[in-house]
Amino acid sequence: MRKYVIMGVQGSGKSTQAVTLAAGLDLTHISVGDIFRWNVQNHTKMGAQVRRVMAAGELVGDDLAEKVTAQRLAEHDWNYGFVIDGFPRNRRQAEFFLESYDIDGVVHLDLPDEEVRRRVLARRLCSSCGMDYNLLAARPRDEGVCDVCGGTLVTREDDTEEALAVRLRDYHSKTDPVLELFRRKEYVVAVDARPGKEEVQRQIRARLNLPSFA
Ligand code: AMP
């Protein structure tokens, strides 16, 4: 059983790395942001509650974020463990998390703010199937059109300059203390998020003493 937390500012590639890590080790990938996005896209009551907060780049309230995380983890579909991405985001959430789960490691994907801006503003998402693109690295074959389903590519509602500035400020003020807390418990491995995604994955596995990434 392995339980990992992956942390990094938006645009650091944390979801990509979490998915790859989980797939390679038979772990369940749990993304709190994906759960909120699913609710927004499917117009649920929770979706209506969080939509504006998310679009502004702010954090959803702790009570709701903790409830969603606890419910997701209570599904216990993670026989071999999990990689959680997007939680905890502040000190209170970290304490909540540590009360219930022991952690094997925290991966901190380190990326300078300037690089974050460059990457985030190039992100696109298929409005039909949800496939991710990036105009810097993973360009669609035809501009504005999804390679997989032909759907229209759009910018995520929270990928604007304004929302990004809010997120970066929030990230440093709220998430840095979480890293500090985890660091004191010696859980954290810091990985430079600037190289290509395969190299970053190799580094993550090496630092966590896991079987290497082919
Ligand atoms: P992410 O995909 O992890 O960047 O999350 C997208 C958005 O979902 C964030 O900007 C927040 O509005 C919300 N969110 C995700 N995880 C949390 C969390 N742990 N606490 C509060 N809000 C969250």
Short mmCIF file of C-alpha atoms and ligand atoms in Angstrom, two decimals:
data_model
loop_
_atom_site.label_atom_id
_atom_site.label_comp_id
_atom_site.label_asym_id
_atom_site.label_seq_id
_atom_site.Cartn_x
_atom_site.Cartn_y
_atom_site.Cartn_z
CA MET A 1 0.00 0.00 0.00
CA ARG A 2 1.45 3.33 -1.08
CA LYS A 3 -0.01 6.75 -0.44
CA TYR A 4 1.42 9.78 -2.12
CA VAL A 5 0.49 13.43 -2.26
CA ILE A 6 1.53 15.47 -5.26
CA MET A 7 1.81 19.21 -4.89
CA GLY A 8 2.65 21.96 -7.29
CA VAL A 9 1.22 25.16 -8.57
CA GLN A 10 -1.23 24.96 -11.48
CA GLY A 11 0.71 24.48 -14.68
CA SER A 12 3.46 22.50 -12.96
CA GLY A 13 2.16 19.32 -14.59
CA LYS A 14 0.94 17.82 -11.34
CA SER A 15 -2.09 16.08 -12.87
CA THR A 16 -0.04 14.61 -15.73
CA GLN A 17 2.62 13.37 -13.31
CA ALA A 18 0.02 12.04 -10.86
CA VAL A 19 -1.77 10.11 -13.62
CA THR A 20 1.49 8.60 -14.92
CA LEU A 21 2.72 7.69 -11.46
CA ALA A 22 -0.61 6.11 -10.51
CA ALA A 23 -0.89 4.15 -13.77
CA GLY A 24 2.64 2.76 -13.49
CA LEU A 25 2.20 1.56 -9.92
CA ASP A 26 -1.43 0.44 -10.02
CA LEU A 27 -2.46 3.23 -7.69
CA THR A 28 -5.70 5.17 -7.86
CA HIS A 29 -5.40 8.77 -9.00
CA ILE A 30 -7.58 11.10 -7.00
CA SER A 31 -7.95 14.66 -8.21
CA VAL A 32 -10.06 16.95 -6.07
CA GLY A 33 -10.09 19.59 -8.83
CA ASP A 34 -11.46 16.99 -11.30
CA ILE A 35 -14.27 16.14 -8.90
CA PHE A 36 -15.23 19.82 -8.64
CA ARG A 37 -14.94 20.28 -12.44
CA TRP A 38 -17.14 17.24 -13.04
CA ASN A 39 -19.78 18.78 -10.79
CA VAL A 40 -19.59 22.10 -12.64
CA GLN A 41 -19.84 20.42 -16.06
CA ASN A 42 -22.76 18.29 -14.95
CA HIS A 43 -24.61 21.18 -13.35
CA THR A 44 -24.99 19.56 -9.96
CA LYS A 45 -25.94 21.47 -6.84
CA MET A 46 -22.31 21.34 -5.72
CA GLY A 47 -21.25 22.55 -9.17
CA ALA A 48 -23.42 25.64 -8.78
CA GLN A 49 -21.87 26.24 -5.37
CA VAL A 50 -18.24 26.12 -6.55
CA ARG A 51 -18.36 27.40 -10.13
CA ARG A 52 -17.76 31.06 -9.45
CA VAL A 53 -15.09 30.46 -6.83
CA MET A 54 -13.20 28.18 -9.21
CA ALA A 55 -13.51 30.55 -12.15
CA ALA A 56 -12.02 33.33 -10.01
CA GLY A 57 -9.04 31.09 -9.22
CA GLU A 58 -9.91 30.97 -5.54
CA LEU A 59 -10.05 27.95 -3.27
CA VAL A 60 -13.32 26.26 -2.47
CA GLY A 61 -14.20 26.34 1.27
CA ASP A 62 -12.35 23.89 3.51
CA ASP A 63 -15.50 22.15 4.76
CA LEU A 64 -16.56 21.23 1.25
CA ALA A 65 -13.06 20.33 0.05
CA GLU A 66 -12.56 18.09 3.08
CA LYS A 67 -15.97 16.46 2.64
CA VAL A 68 -15.34 15.72 -1.04
CA THR A 69 -11.89 14.28 -0.28
CA ALA A 70 -13.10 12.16 2.63
CA GLN A 71 -16.00 10.80 0.56
CA ARG A 72 -13.74 9.99 -2.36
CA LEU A 73 -11.20 8.20 -0.17
CA ALA A 74 -14.02 6.36 1.63
CA GLU A 75 -14.86 4.62 -1.65
CA HIS A 76 -11.84 2.43 -0.93
CA ASP A 77 -11.27 1.52 -4.55
CA TRP A 78 -7.54 1.98 -3.97
CA ASN A 79 -6.33 -1.51 -3.11
CA TYR A 80 -2.67 -0.70 -3.74
CA GLY A 81 -2.85 2.91 -2.61
CA PHE A 82 -3.41 6.32 -4.16
CA VAL A 83 -1.83 9.44 -5.56
CA ILE A 84 -3.81 12.46 -4.44
CA ASP A 85 -3.51 15.64 -6.43
CA GLY A 86 -4.91 19.00 -5.30
CA PHE A 87 -5.31 18.22 -1.61
CA PRO A 88 -4.25 19.46 0.91
CA ARG A 89 -4.04 23.08 -0.18
CA ASN A 90 -3.66 24.80 3.18
CA ARG A 91 -2.63 24.06 6.74
CA ARG A 92 -6.08 23.14 7.99
CA GLN A 93 -6.56 20.65 5.16
CA ALA A 94 -3.10 19.21 5.84
CA GLU A 95 -3.92 18.63 9.48
CA PHE A 96 -7.26 17.07 8.52
CA PHE A 97 -5.47 14.79 6.08
CA LEU A 98 -2.73 13.72 8.50
CA GLU A 99 -5.35 12.83 11.13
CA SER A 100 -6.82 10.18 8.85
CA TYR A 101 -4.05 8.96 6.55
CA ASP A 102 -0.43 8.12 6.89
CA ILE A 103 1.59 9.24 3.89
CA ASP A 104 4.54 7.56 2.20
CA GLY A 105 5.74 10.62 0.37
CA VAL A 106 4.92 14.11 -0.84
CA VAL A 107 6.16 15.12 -4.28
CA HIS A 108 6.69 18.84 -4.69
CA LEU A 109 6.88 19.86 -8.33
CA ASP A 110 8.91 23.01 -8.31
CA LEU A 111 8.32 25.61 -11.04
CA PRO A 112 9.18 29.34 -11.10
CA ASP A 113 6.13 31.64 -11.33
CA GLU A 114 7.23 33.05 -14.70
CA GLU A 115 7.20 29.57 -16.25
CA VAL A 116 3.82 28.91 -14.64
CA ARG A 117 2.34 31.95 -16.40
CA ARG A 118 3.79 30.94 -19.75
CA ARG A 119 2.41 27.43 -19.49
CA VAL A 120 -0.99 28.14 -18.01
CA LEU A 121 -1.91 30.79 -20.55
CA ALA A 122 -1.18 28.26 -23.33
CA ARG A 123 -3.53 25.59 -21.95
CA ARG A 124 -6.60 24.50 -23.91
CA LEU A 125 -9.28 21.94 -23.20
CA CYS A 126 -11.68 20.12 -25.52
CA SER A 127 -15.20 21.30 -24.75
CA SER A 128 -16.61 17.90 -25.79
CA CYS A 129 -14.33 15.15 -24.47
CA GLY A 130 -12.15 17.02 -21.95
CA MET A 131 -8.81 16.17 -23.61
CA ASP A 132 -6.02 18.57 -22.54
CA TYR A 133 -3.78 20.47 -24.94
CA ASN A 134 -1.00 22.96 -24.55
CA LEU A 135 -0.03 25.29 -27.34
CA LEU A 136 3.61 25.08 -26.23
CA ALA A 137 4.02 21.30 -25.96
CA ALA A 138 0.97 19.28 -27.01
CA ARG A 139 -0.51 21.21 -29.93
CA PRO A 140 -3.60 19.91 -31.70
CA ARG A 141 -3.13 18.92 -35.36
CA ASP A 142 -5.62 21.55 -36.49
CA GLU A 143 -5.77 24.80 -34.61
CA GLY A 144 -8.71 24.98 -32.19
CA VAL A 145 -9.92 21.45 -32.97
CA CYS A 146 -9.64 18.33 -30.78
CA ASP A 147 -7.54 15.55 -32.40
CA VAL A 148 -9.63 12.88 -30.70
CA CYS A 149 -13.25 13.92 -31.19
CA GLY A 150 -13.22 17.04 -33.39
CA GLY A 151 -14.68 19.15 -30.55
CA THR A 152 -13.88 22.83 -30.12
CA LEU A 153 -10.88 23.72 -27.93
CA VAL A 154 -11.53 26.30 -25.25
CA THR A 155 -9.58 27.97 -22.47
CA ARG A 156 -10.39 26.75 -18.99
CA GLU A 157 -12.59 29.32 -17.31
CA ASP A 158 -9.98 29.81 -14.58
CA ASP A 159 -6.96 30.16 -16.91
CA THR A 160 -7.03 33.95 -17.23
CA GLU A 161 -4.26 36.39 -16.23
CA GLU A 162 -6.40 37.66 -13.33
CA ALA A 163 -7.33 34.23 -12.00
CA LEU A 164 -3.76 33.06 -12.36
CA ALA A 165 -2.41 36.01 -10.36
CA VAL A 166 -4.90 35.17 -7.59
CA ARG A 167 -3.93 31.50 -7.67
CA LEU A 168 -0.21 32.21 -7.49
CA ARG A 169 -0.66 34.55 -4.54
CA ASP A 170 -2.94 32.06 -2.83
CA TYR A 171 -0.59 29.21 -3.57
CA HIS A 172 2.38 30.86 -1.96
CA SER A 173 0.51 32.11 1.07
CA LYS A 174 -1.50 28.94 1.74
CA THR A 175 0.33 26.01 0.21
CA ASP A 176 3.90 26.95 1.12
CA PRO A 177 3.06 26.42 4.83
CA VAL A 178 1.71 22.93 3.97
CA LEU A 179 5.00 22.09 2.32
CA GLU A 180 6.79 23.37 5.39
CA LEU A 181 4.69 21.11 7.63
CA PHE A 182 5.33 18.06 5.44
CA ARG A 183 9.00 18.94 5.17
CA ARG A 184 9.34 18.87 8.91
CA LYS A 185 7.97 15.33 8.85
CA GLU A 186 10.53 14.54 6.14
CA TYR A 187 7.94 13.45 3.61
CA VAL A 188 8.85 15.87 0.86
CA VAL A 189 10.88 15.22 -2.27
CA ALA A 190 11.31 18.30 -4.45
CA VAL A 191 11.49 17.73 -8.19
CA ASP A 192 12.34 20.34 -10.80
CA ALA A 193 9.22 20.56 -13.02
CA ARG A 194 10.95 22.39 -15.91
CA PRO A 195 12.23 19.43 -17.97
CA GLY A 196 9.97 17.36 -20.25
CA LYS A 197 7.28 15.22 -18.65
CA GLU A 198 9.15 11.90 -19.05
CA GLU A 199 12.24 13.30 -17.35
CA VAL A 200 10.14 14.72 -14.51
CA GLN A 201 8.48 11.32 -14.02
CA ARG A 202 11.89 9.62 -13.96
CA GLN A 203 13.05 12.04 -11.28
CA ILE A 204 9.92 11.50 -9.19
CA ARG A 205 10.39 7.73 -9.23
CA ALA A 206 14.09 7.95 -8.48
CA ARG A 207 13.51 10.31 -5.56
CA LEU A 208 10.78 8.07 -4.11
CA ASN A 209 12.97 4.97 -4.57
CA LEU A 210 10.41 3.40 -6.87
CA PRO A 211 11.01 1.14 -9.89
CA SER A 212 12.36 3.30 -12.71
CA PHE A 213 10.20 4.80 -15.42
CA ALA A 214 10.91 3.22 -18.83
P1 AMP B 1 -6.84 21.93 -9.57
O1 AMP B 1 -7.29 21.19 -10.78
O2 AMP B 1 -6.26 21.01 -8.51
O3 AMP B 1 -5.94 23.06 -9.86
O4 AMP B 1 -8.17 22.55 -8.89
C1 AMP B 1 -9.01 23.44 -9.59
C2 AMP B 1 -9.81 24.29 -8.61
O5 AMP B 1 -10.61 23.44 -7.75
C3 AMP B 1 -8.98 25.12 -7.65
O6 AMP B 1 -8.57 26.35 -8.23
C4 AMP B 1 -9.97 25.31 -6.50
O7 AMP B 1 -10.95 26.29 -6.83
C5 AMP B 1 -10.67 23.98 -6.44
N1 AMP B 1 -9.95 23.06 -5.55
C6 AMP B 1 -9.28 21.92 -5.88
N2 AMP B 1 -8.75 21.33 -4.80
C7 AMP B 1 -9.09 22.11 -3.74
C8 AMP B 1 -8.82 22.05 -2.33
N3 AMP B 1 -8.09 21.09 -1.79
N4 AMP B 1 -9.32 23.04 -1.54
C9 AMP B 1 -10.06 24.03 -2.07
N5 AMP B 1 -10.33 24.16 -3.38
C10 AMP B 1 -9.86 23.21 -4.21
#
